[in-house]
Amino acid sequence: MSKVILISACLKGFACRYNGDSFLLPELETVLSDCQVFPCCPELMGGLAIPRPPAEIRGGDGRKVIAGEAKVVNQLGGECTGEFLKGAYATLKLCEEIKPEVVLFKAHSPSCGVGRIYDGSFRGRFISGDGVTTALLRETGVQICTEEDFLLKVRANH
């Protein structure tokens, strides 16, 4: 039976990023060719449109958003915390259904970032922390990593 993987839809070539682009990586496609892959975009699942203004977490990371201590805002100043939380919980439900062995999420995203996200200033600076969906999924015990970390591991093993 093939490995079940949940992956950010943008990494599978879906044009769902905030700016309407995808982030398809041919090397990732090759590595995952024998896997059962389920693409998802927590931001779309939360009701956000394509394109949309870029968003960042202000006041902390995904854990703080879930706890109500931080919020997600877009570059125009609009709050979109509710949409990010809705998408995170929809992704959690999908994980409970498909039971992935690995979750591959887009690095630095306010939804999917793993270990390092933008700092909320929209100046390209980073802080330690997880995106909203990653923070919620971490509680399930599933292995979560960015496409960058995953490909580094693959390259190290070949």
Coordinates of C-alpha atoms in Angstrom, one line a residue:
M1 CA 0.0 0.0 0.0
S2 CA 1.3 3.4 -0.9
K3 CA 2.1 6.2 1.6
V4 CA -0.7 8.6 2.2
I5 CA 0.4 12.3 2.1
L6 CA -1.5 15.5 2.6
I7 CA 0.1 18.3 0.7
S8 CA -0.5 22.0 0.2
A9 CA -2.4 22.3 -3.0
C10 CA -0.1 25.0 -4.3
L11 CA 2.8 22.5 -4.2
K12 CA 0.7 20.2 -6.5
G13 CA 0.4 23.0 -9.1
F14 CA -3.0 24.4 -8.1
A15 CA -3.1 28.2 -8.6
C16 CA -4.4 28.9 -5.1
R17 CA -1.7 31.1 -3.5
Y18 CA -2.7 34.6 -2.4
N19 CA -1.5 36.0 -5.8
G20 CA -3.1 33.3 -7.9
D21 CA 0.1 31.4 -8.5
S22 CA 1.1 27.9 -7.7
F23 CA 4.5 26.6 -6.4
L24 CA 4.8 23.3 -8.4
L25 CA 8.2 21.6 -7.8
P26 CA 9.0 19.0 -10.4
E27 CA 11.4 17.3 -8.0
L28 CA 8.7 16.9 -5.4
E29 CA 6.3 15.5 -8.1
T30 CA 8.9 12.8 -8.9
V31 CA 9.5 11.8 -5.3
L32 CA 5.8 11.5 -4.6
S33 CA 4.8 9.6 -7.7
D34 CA 4.3 6.3 -5.8
C35 CA 2.3 8.0 -3.0
Q36 CA -1.4 8.6 -2.5
V37 CA -1.4 12.4 -2.4
F38 CA -4.3 14.6 -1.2
P39 CA -3.9 18.3 -2.0
C40 CA -5.6 20.9 0.2
C41 CA -5.5 24.6 0.7
P42 CA -6.6 25.6 4.2
E43 CA -7.0 29.2 3.1
L44 CA -9.5 28.3 0.3
M45 CA -11.2 25.8 2.6
G46 CA -11.7 28.7 5.0
G47 CA -13.4 30.8 2.3
L48 CA -10.7 33.1 1.1
A49 CA -10.7 34.1 -2.6
I50 CA -8.0 33.9 -5.3
P51 CA -6.4 36.3 -5.6
R52 CA -6.4 37.9 -2.2
P53 CA -4.2 40.3 -0.3
P54 CA -1.2 38.6 1.4
A55 CA -1.8 37.8 5.1
E56 CA 0.4 37.4 8.1
I57 CA -0.1 36.6 11.7
R58 CA 0.2 39.6 14.0
G59 CA 1.0 39.1 17.7
G60 CA 2.4 35.6 17.6
D61 CA 2.1 32.4 15.7
G62 CA -0.7 29.9 14.9
R63 CA -0.9 28.6 18.5
K64 CA -1.6 32.1 19.7
V65 CA -4.2 32.5 17.0
I66 CA -6.0 29.3 18.1
A67 CA -5.9 30.6 21.7
G68 CA -7.4 33.9 20.7
E69 CA -4.2 35.8 21.6
A70 CA -3.1 36.8 18.0
K71 CA -4.9 37.5 14.8
V72 CA -4.4 37.1 11.1
V73 CA -4.5 40.3 9.1
N74 CA -4.1 41.0 5.4
Q75 CA -1.8 43.6 4.0
L76 CA -4.7 46.0 3.6
G77 CA -5.4 45.9 7.3
G78 CA -8.4 43.6 7.1
E79 CA -8.7 40.8 9.7
C80 CA -9.1 37.2 8.3
T81 CA -8.6 35.2 11.5
G82 CA -12.0 33.5 11.2
E83 CA -11.2 32.2 7.7
F84 CA -7.8 30.9 8.7
L85 CA -9.4 29.1 11.7
K86 CA -12.2 27.7 9.6
G87 CA -9.6 26.3 7.1
A88 CA -7.5 24.8 9.8
Y89 CA -10.4 22.9 11.3
A90 CA -11.5 21.8 7.8
T91 CA -8.0 20.5 7.2
L92 CA -8.0 18.7 10.6
K93 CA -11.2 17.0 9.5
L94 CA -9.6 15.9 6.3
C95 CA -6.6 14.5 8.2
E96 CA -8.9 12.5 10.4
E97 CA -10.5 11.0 7.3
I98 CA -7.4 10.1 5.3
K99 CA -4.9 9.6 8.1
P100 CA -1.8 10.8 6.3
E101 CA 1.6 9.5 7.3
V102 CA 3.2 12.8 6.4
V103 CA 1.8 16.3 5.8
L104 CA 3.9 18.5 3.4
F105 CA 3.1 22.2 3.8
K106 CA 4.3 25.3 2.1
A107 CA 7.1 27.0 4.0
H108 CA 6.5 30.3 5.8
S109 CA 2.7 30.4 5.1
P110 CA 0.4 31.9 7.8
S111 CA -1.6 28.7 7.4
C112 CA 0.9 26.0 6.6
G113 CA 4.3 27.4 7.8
V114 CA 6.3 24.9 9.9
G115 CA 8.7 26.3 12.5
R116 CA 9.2 29.6 10.8
I117 CA 6.6 32.2 9.6
Y118 CA 6.5 35.8 8.5
D119 CA 6.5 38.2 11.5
G120 CA 3.3 40.1 10.7
S121 CA 5.1 43.3 9.5
F122 CA 4.9 42.5 5.7
R123 CA 8.6 43.3 5.5
G124 CA 9.8 39.8 4.7
R125 CA 11.0 39.1 8.2
F126 CA 10.6 35.8 10.0
I127 CA 9.9 34.6 13.5
S128 CA 9.9 31.1 15.0
G129 CA 6.5 29.5 15.0
D130 CA 3.9 27.6 13.0
G131 CA 1.0 28.7 10.8
V132 CA -2.5 28.3 12.1
T133 CA -3.2 24.9 10.4
T134 CA 0.1 23.5 11.3
A135 CA -0.3 24.5 14.9
L136 CA -3.7 22.7 15.0
L137 CA -2.5 19.6 13.2
R138 CA 0.6 19.2 15.5
E139 CA -1.7 18.1 18.2
T140 CA -2.7 15.0 16.2
G141 CA 0.9 13.6 16.2
V142 CA 1.1 13.5 12.4
Q143 CA 4.6 14.3 10.9
I144 CA 4.5 17.8 9.4
C145 CA 7.3 19.3 7.3
T146 CA 7.8 21.9 4.7
E147 CA 8.6 21.1 1.1
E148 CA 12.1 22.5 1.7
D149 CA 12.8 20.2 4.6
F150 CA 11.3 17.2 2.9
L151 CA 13.4 17.6 -0.3
L152 CA 16.5 18.1 1.9
K153 CA 15.8 14.7 3.5
V154 CA 15.2 13.1 0.1
R155 CA 18.4 14.4 -1.3
A156 CA 20.4 13.3 1.8
N157 CA 19.1 9.8 1.3
H158 CA 20.2 9.5 -2.3

